[in-house]
Amino acid sequence: MNTLKIKLVSFILLFGLGLFSVKAQEKIDQVEALLSKMTLEEKIGQLNLLTPGGGIATGSVVSNNVEAKIKAGQVGGLFGVAGPEKVRQAQKIAIENSRLKIPLLIGSDIIHGYKTTFPIPLGTAASWDLELIKKMAETAAKEATADGINWNFSPMVDIARDPRWGRIAEGAGEDPFLGSAIATAMIKGYQGTNLKKPNTMMATVKHLVLYGAAEGGRDYNSVDMGKVKMYNQYLPVYKAAVDAGVGSAMTSFNDIDGVPASGNKWMITDLLRKQWGFEGMVVSDYTSVNEMVAHGLGDLQTVSALALNAGLDMDMVGEGFLTTLKKSVEEGKVSEESITQACRRILTAKYNLGLFNDPYLYADESRPEKDILSQENRKLAREAARQSFVLLKKHENVLPLQKSAKIALVGPLANNKNNMLGTWAPTGDPQLSVPVFEGFKNVAPKAKIKYAKGANITNDPDLAKRANVFGTRVEIDERSSETLLNEALKLAENSDVIVAVVGEASEFSGEAASRTNLSLPESQKRMLTELSKIGKPMVIVLMSGRPLTIEDEFALPASILQVWHAGIEAGNAIADVVFGDYNPSGKLTATWPRNVGQIPVYHSMKNTGRPIEADNFQKFKSNYLDVVNTPLFPFGYGMSYTEFGYKNLKIQKSQIAQMEAVEILVDVTNTGDFDGAEIVQLYLRDVVRSITPPLRELKGFTKVFLKKGETKTVKLTLQPNDLKFYNGALEFVAEPGDFEIFVGTNSQAELKTSFKLN
Ligand code: BGC
């Protein structure tokens, strides 16, 4: 069938089904009517996204003469502008002073909450709670739209299996199944069911594609990956976002098979638009069009034409489109039709947001006071934080603490507002955050708590300087290390229990914050070692934006609670867990290696032709001479104050047909002394297939709350697509044969059953 026929048939079908609504026609009419009036220059103008500066910007570019450009019809959208008054002012310039009165998109990076900052995304992912994640996105949308924003550059869904990469903090971790579910929940939360509502905003899936697989974990670095791995492991998350109806997509900085994403036609047009059916707009990342000059693909005119011809619609701050596309049309390097098409997608996004009906829809001055930083939002932030914490180690039932205990609260992050919010929270205010010391006093007013800093976050002035780009995240105390340490030791000696709050500064992770050493800085390691010698019960509260290498600390006689960067309510939430008002239930969504040399290490690795048995070293087998293959903490790992037992794993059928779903049942019992929630996980192994299978892959999970002593039968369902994979010819198939199922508390679960696919 030729394309015309296909279009005709689909048109008739849609009409027949009554789906081609009057509204859709209205949209097309309105957008086409506008397009027909636009000059080439005005169309090019719509493809230009600027940031006026003075606000939030990630790069060094600040656009000039923004007002004049809006008047001249040279701007399609702005970011880094917030507040209903400012947004109204910007829209007014567009509506009253530009020839065609086209309203502006107003973008922003709302990565983990707007003013009510939630935990970093790697933390909220550890809750495995899709309803909670959706609720956070809804709340972020409510706050951001109250402040004039209609377009969010989130969710970041990039699969990350290299914790050296600082941006692992911004995503959901290493797994495509969980990552896809989280991406879907976030998009539904941001966009709601009707983008025209003033409290919903357009979401952006980013960064397409493979950004998280940068070589060596160094930000912006090249990516080299075969198609089978790409389709099976890295692409499903972006596709899930498209399936969830995301309004826009952002290209990444890296190259894919030698062509940077922003100029990669295979990626933007063939994969995203044709294979996945994406109909929204595609925006570049910050100056990523211009950066193709440094990549070695030609001058600005050449790379801008490359990007447009690849299918990119909007150029973020680089102004390559604005300054060169007209010339490229004149020289026959791009067609006017391609520019019209890009402009059409941007105008359609504006239509979808309701901006043509009311350009001031998101400029309601009465909203910020009631919608931003409400008690309800802060309550949600506290709940989200508690659910994100992961208990990494229990030592002699030290946790939870008595609310009357005499506590030595020590460490550089124990009383530090500047590092609670975490990376890429540019709209949040660190001064509004609750530090741990304050949270302890709020939750346990009768406890006798004394605080000492004990150590600097780092004693390395260069590291401190680099972490301080967005404010003073790292202060190097003028007092000597000895003085700081002695103060902490003295407190510790006079207490019942030591709580040491240590880890990374917010800006040790995030964009352009890759590290090759993932241990705690020496200053903090020393403090922990010395404290542990005192012989008092000890709790390590660990903050970080990524998996760290903590074998040394794991060997200390202490319990360890991982709290990420927990957001505005950090201190209160940490206190809730430490004092037992809340039993921790978070599970890691990225594997924690023993050392940096083990990277990459993740749960869905393959067997190889020379697997080892358990962690025994064997010559001529796939292992290292100096470290075992297993990580320190596997994917899905996390403890609770209570214990959970798994029994009676049953599968509904031992043979199933193609396209049949299958139910799995398991009894989970709370066998310990506290009520608590458990995240039950299901892993699948396709035993034999036409391309080498991973040893196990996550294919199901559910969170269940159990009172102490209680047993519940948990049901998990494998859907037909869960058995499928992309084969060597990139067909999505399920191959007949044996499958094994493992169900349990983390990715090393041993309880097993099996079935056959006919
Ligand atoms: C980041 C994007 C972000 C953009 C705009 C870039 O540096 O890679 O994730 O959306 O800046 O702030």
Coordinates of N, CA and C in Angstrom, one line a residue, residues 323-408:
T323 N 20.1 32.0 12.9 CA 21.1 32.8 12.1 C 21.5 32.1 10.7
T324 N 21.2 30.9 10.5 CA 21.7 30.2 9.3 C 20.6 29.6 8.4
L325 N 19.4 29.3 8.9 CA 18.5 28.5 8.2 C 18.0 29.1 6.9
K326 N 17.8 30.5 7.0 CA 17.3 31.2 5.8 C 18.3 31.0 4.6
K327 N 19.6 31.2 5.0 CA 20.7 31.1 4.0 C 20.6 29.6 3.4
S328 N 20.4 28.7 4.3 CA 20.4 27.3 3.8 C 19.3 27.0 2.9
V329 N 18.1 27.7 3.1 CA 17.0 27.5 2.2 C 17.4 28.1 0.9
E330 N 18.0 29.3 0.9 CA 18.4 30.0 -0.4 C 19.4 29.1 -1.1
E331 N 20.2 28.4 -0.4 CA 21.2 27.6 -1.1 C 20.8 26.2 -1.4
G332 N 19.5 25.9 -1.1 CA 18.9 24.6 -1.4 C 19.4 23.5 -0.4
K333 N 19.9 23.9 0.8 CA 20.4 22.9 1.7 C 19.4 22.4 2.6
V334 N 18.3 23.2 2.8 CA 17.2 22.7 3.5 C 15.9 23.2 2.8
S335 N 14.8 22.5 2.9 CA 13.6 22.9 2.2 C 12.8 23.8 3.1
E336 N 12.0 24.7 2.5 CA 11.1 25.5 3.3 C 10.1 24.6 4.0
E337 N 9.7 23.5 3.3 CA 8.7 22.6 3.9 C 9.2 22.0 5.2
S338 N 10.5 21.7 5.3 CA 11.0 21.1 6.6 C 10.9 22.1 7.7
I339 N 11.1 23.4 7.3 CA 11.0 24.4 8.4 C 9.5 24.6 8.8
T340 N 8.6 24.5 7.8 CA 7.2 24.6 8.1 C 6.8 23.5 9.0
Q341 N 7.3 22.3 8.7 CA 6.9 21.1 9.4 C 7.4 21.3 10.9
A342 N 8.6 21.7 11.1 CA 9.1 21.9 12.5 C 8.2 23.0 13.2
C343 N 7.9 24.0 12.5 CA 7.1 25.1 13.1 C 5.7 24.6 13.4
R344 N 5.2 23.7 12.5 CA 3.9 23.2 12.8 C 3.8 22.4 14.1
R345 N 4.9 21.7 14.4 CA 4.9 20.9 15.6 C 5.0 21.8 16.8
I346 N 5.7 22.9 16.7 CA 5.8 23.8 17.9 C 4.5 24.5 18.1
L347 N 3.9 24.9 17.0 CA 2.6 25.6 17.1 C 1.5 24.7 17.7
T348 N 1.6 23.4 17.3 CA 0.7 22.4 17.8 C 0.8 22.2 19.3
A349 N 2.1 22.2 19.7 CA 2.3 22.1 21.2 C 1.7 23.3 21.9
K350 N 1.8 24.5 21.3 CA 1.2 25.7 22.0 C -0.3 25.6 22.0
Y351 N -0.8 25.0 20.9 CA -2.3 24.8 20.8 C -2.7 23.8 21.9
N352 N -2.0 22.7 22.0 CA -2.3 21.7 23.0 C -2.3 22.2 24.4
L353 N -1.5 23.2 24.7 CA -1.4 23.8 26.0 C -2.4 24.8 26.3
G354 N -3.2 25.1 25.3 CA -4.3 26.1 25.4 C -3.8 27.5 25.3
L355 N -2.6 27.7 24.8 CA -2.1 29.1 24.8 C -2.7 30.0 23.7
F356 N -3.3 29.3 22.7 CA -3.9 30.2 21.7 C -5.3 30.7 22.2
N357 N -5.9 29.9 23.0 CA -7.2 30.4 23.6 C -6.9 31.5 24.6
D358 N -5.9 31.3 25.4 CA -5.6 32.3 26.5 C -4.0 32.3 26.7
P359 N -3.4 33.2 26.2 CA -1.9 33.3 26.3 C -1.5 33.5 27.8
Y360 N -2.4 34.0 28.6 CA -2.1 34.3 30.0 C -2.6 33.2 31.0
L361 N -2.9 32.0 30.4 CA -3.5 30.9 31.1 C -2.6 30.5 32.3
Y362 N -1.3 30.7 32.1 CA -0.3 30.3 33.2 C 0.3 31.5 33.9
A363 N -0.4 32.6 33.8 CA 0.1 33.8 34.4 C -0.9 34.4 35.4
D364 N -1.4 33.5 36.3 CA -2.4 33.9 37.3 C -1.7 34.3 38.6
E365 N -1.7 35.6 38.8 CA -0.9 36.1 40.0 C -1.5 35.6 41.3
S366 N -2.7 35.1 41.3 CA -3.3 34.7 42.6 C -2.8 33.3 43.0
R367 N -2.2 32.6 42.1 CA -1.9 31.2 42.4 C -0.7 30.9 43.3
P368 N 0.4 31.5 43.1 CA 1.6 31.1 43.8 C 1.3 30.9 45.3
E369 N 0.6 31.9 45.9 CA 0.5 31.9 47.3 C -0.2 30.6 47.8
K370 N -1.3 30.2 47.1 CA -2.0 29.0 47.5 C -1.4 27.7 47.0
D371 N -0.8 27.7 45.9 CA -0.4 26.5 45.3 C 1.1 26.1 45.6
I372 N 1.9 27.0 45.9 CA 3.3 26.7 46.1 C 3.7 26.6 47.6
L373 N 4.5 25.6 47.9 CA 5.0 25.3 49.2 C 3.9 25.2 50.3
S374 N 2.8 24.6 49.9 CA 1.7 24.5 50.9 C 2.1 23.4 51.9
Q375 N 1.4 23.3 53.0 CA 1.7 22.3 54.0 C 1.5 20.9 53.4
E376 N 0.5 20.8 52.5 CA 0.2 19.5 51.9 C 1.4 19.1 51.0
N377 N 2.0 20.0 50.3 CA 3.1 19.7 49.5 C 4.3 19.3 50.3
R378 N 4.5 20.0 51.4 CA 5.7 19.6 52.2 C 5.4 18.2 52.9
K379 N 4.2 18.0 53.2 CA 3.9 16.6 53.7 C 4.2 15.5 52.7
L380 N 3.9 15.8 51.5 CA 4.2 14.8 50.4 C 5.7 14.7 50.3
A381 N 6.4 15.8 50.4 CA 7.9 15.7 50.3 C 8.5 14.8 51.4
R382 N 7.9 15.0 52.6 CA 8.4 14.2 53.8 C 8.1 12.7 53.5
E383 N 6.9 12.4 53.0 CA 6.5 11.0 52.8 C 7.4 10.4 51.7
A384 N 7.6 11.2 50.6 CA 8.5 10.7 49.5 C 9.9 10.4 50.0
A385 N 10.4 11.3 50.8 CA 11.8 11.1 51.3 C 11.9 9.8 52.2
R386 N 10.9 9.7 53.1 CA 11.0 8.4 53.9 C 10.9 7.2 53.1
Q387 N 10.1 7.2 52.0 CA 10.0 6.0 51.2 C 11.2 5.8 50.3
S388 N 12.1 6.8 50.2 CA 13.2 6.7 49.3 C 14.4 6.1 50.0
F389 N 14.4 6.1 51.3 CA 15.6 5.7 52.0 C 15.8 4.2 52.0
V390 N 17.1 3.8 51.9 CA 17.4 2.3 51.8 C 18.3 2.0 53.0
L391 N 17.8 1.0 53.7 CA 18.7 0.5 54.9 C 19.7 -0.5 54.3
L392 N 20.9 -0.1 54.3 CA 22.0 -0.9 53.7 C 22.5 -1.9 54.6
K393 N 22.5 -1.6 55.9 CA 23.1 -2.6 56.8 C 22.5 -2.4 58.2
K394 N 22.2 -3.6 58.9 CA 21.7 -3.5 60.2 C 22.8 -4.1 61.1
H395 N 23.2 -3.3 62.1 CA 24.2 -3.8 63.1 C 23.6 -3.9 64.5
E396 N 23.5 -5.0 65.0 CA 23.0 -5.2 66.4 C 21.8 -4.4 66.8
N397 N 20.8 -4.4 66.0 CA 19.6 -3.7 66.3 C 19.8 -2.3 66.9
V398 N 20.7 -1.6 66.4 CA 20.9 -0.2 66.9 C 19.8 0.7 66.5
L399 N 19.3 0.4 65.3 CA 18.1 1.2 64.8 C 16.8 0.4 65.0
P400 N 15.7 1.0 65.2 CA 15.6 2.5 65.4 C 16.1 2.9 66.8
L401 N 16.4 4.2 66.9 CA 16.9 4.8 68.2 C 15.7 5.1 69.1
Q402 N 16.0 5.1 70.4 CA 15.1 5.5 71.4 C 14.9 7.0 71.3
K403 N 13.7 7.5 71.5 CA 13.5 9.0 71.4 C 14.1 9.7 72.6
S404 N 14.5 8.9 73.6 CA 15.1 9.6 74.8 C 16.6 9.5 74.9
A405 N 17.2 8.9 73.8 CA 18.7 8.6 73.8 C 19.5 9.9 73.9
K406 N 20.7 9.6 74.4 CA 21.7 10.7 74.4 C 22.6 10.5 73.1
I407 N 22.4 11.5 72.2 CA 23.0 11.2 70.8 C 24.1 12.2 70.5
A408 N 25.2 11.6 70.0 CA 26.2 12.5 69.4 C 25.9 12.5 67.9

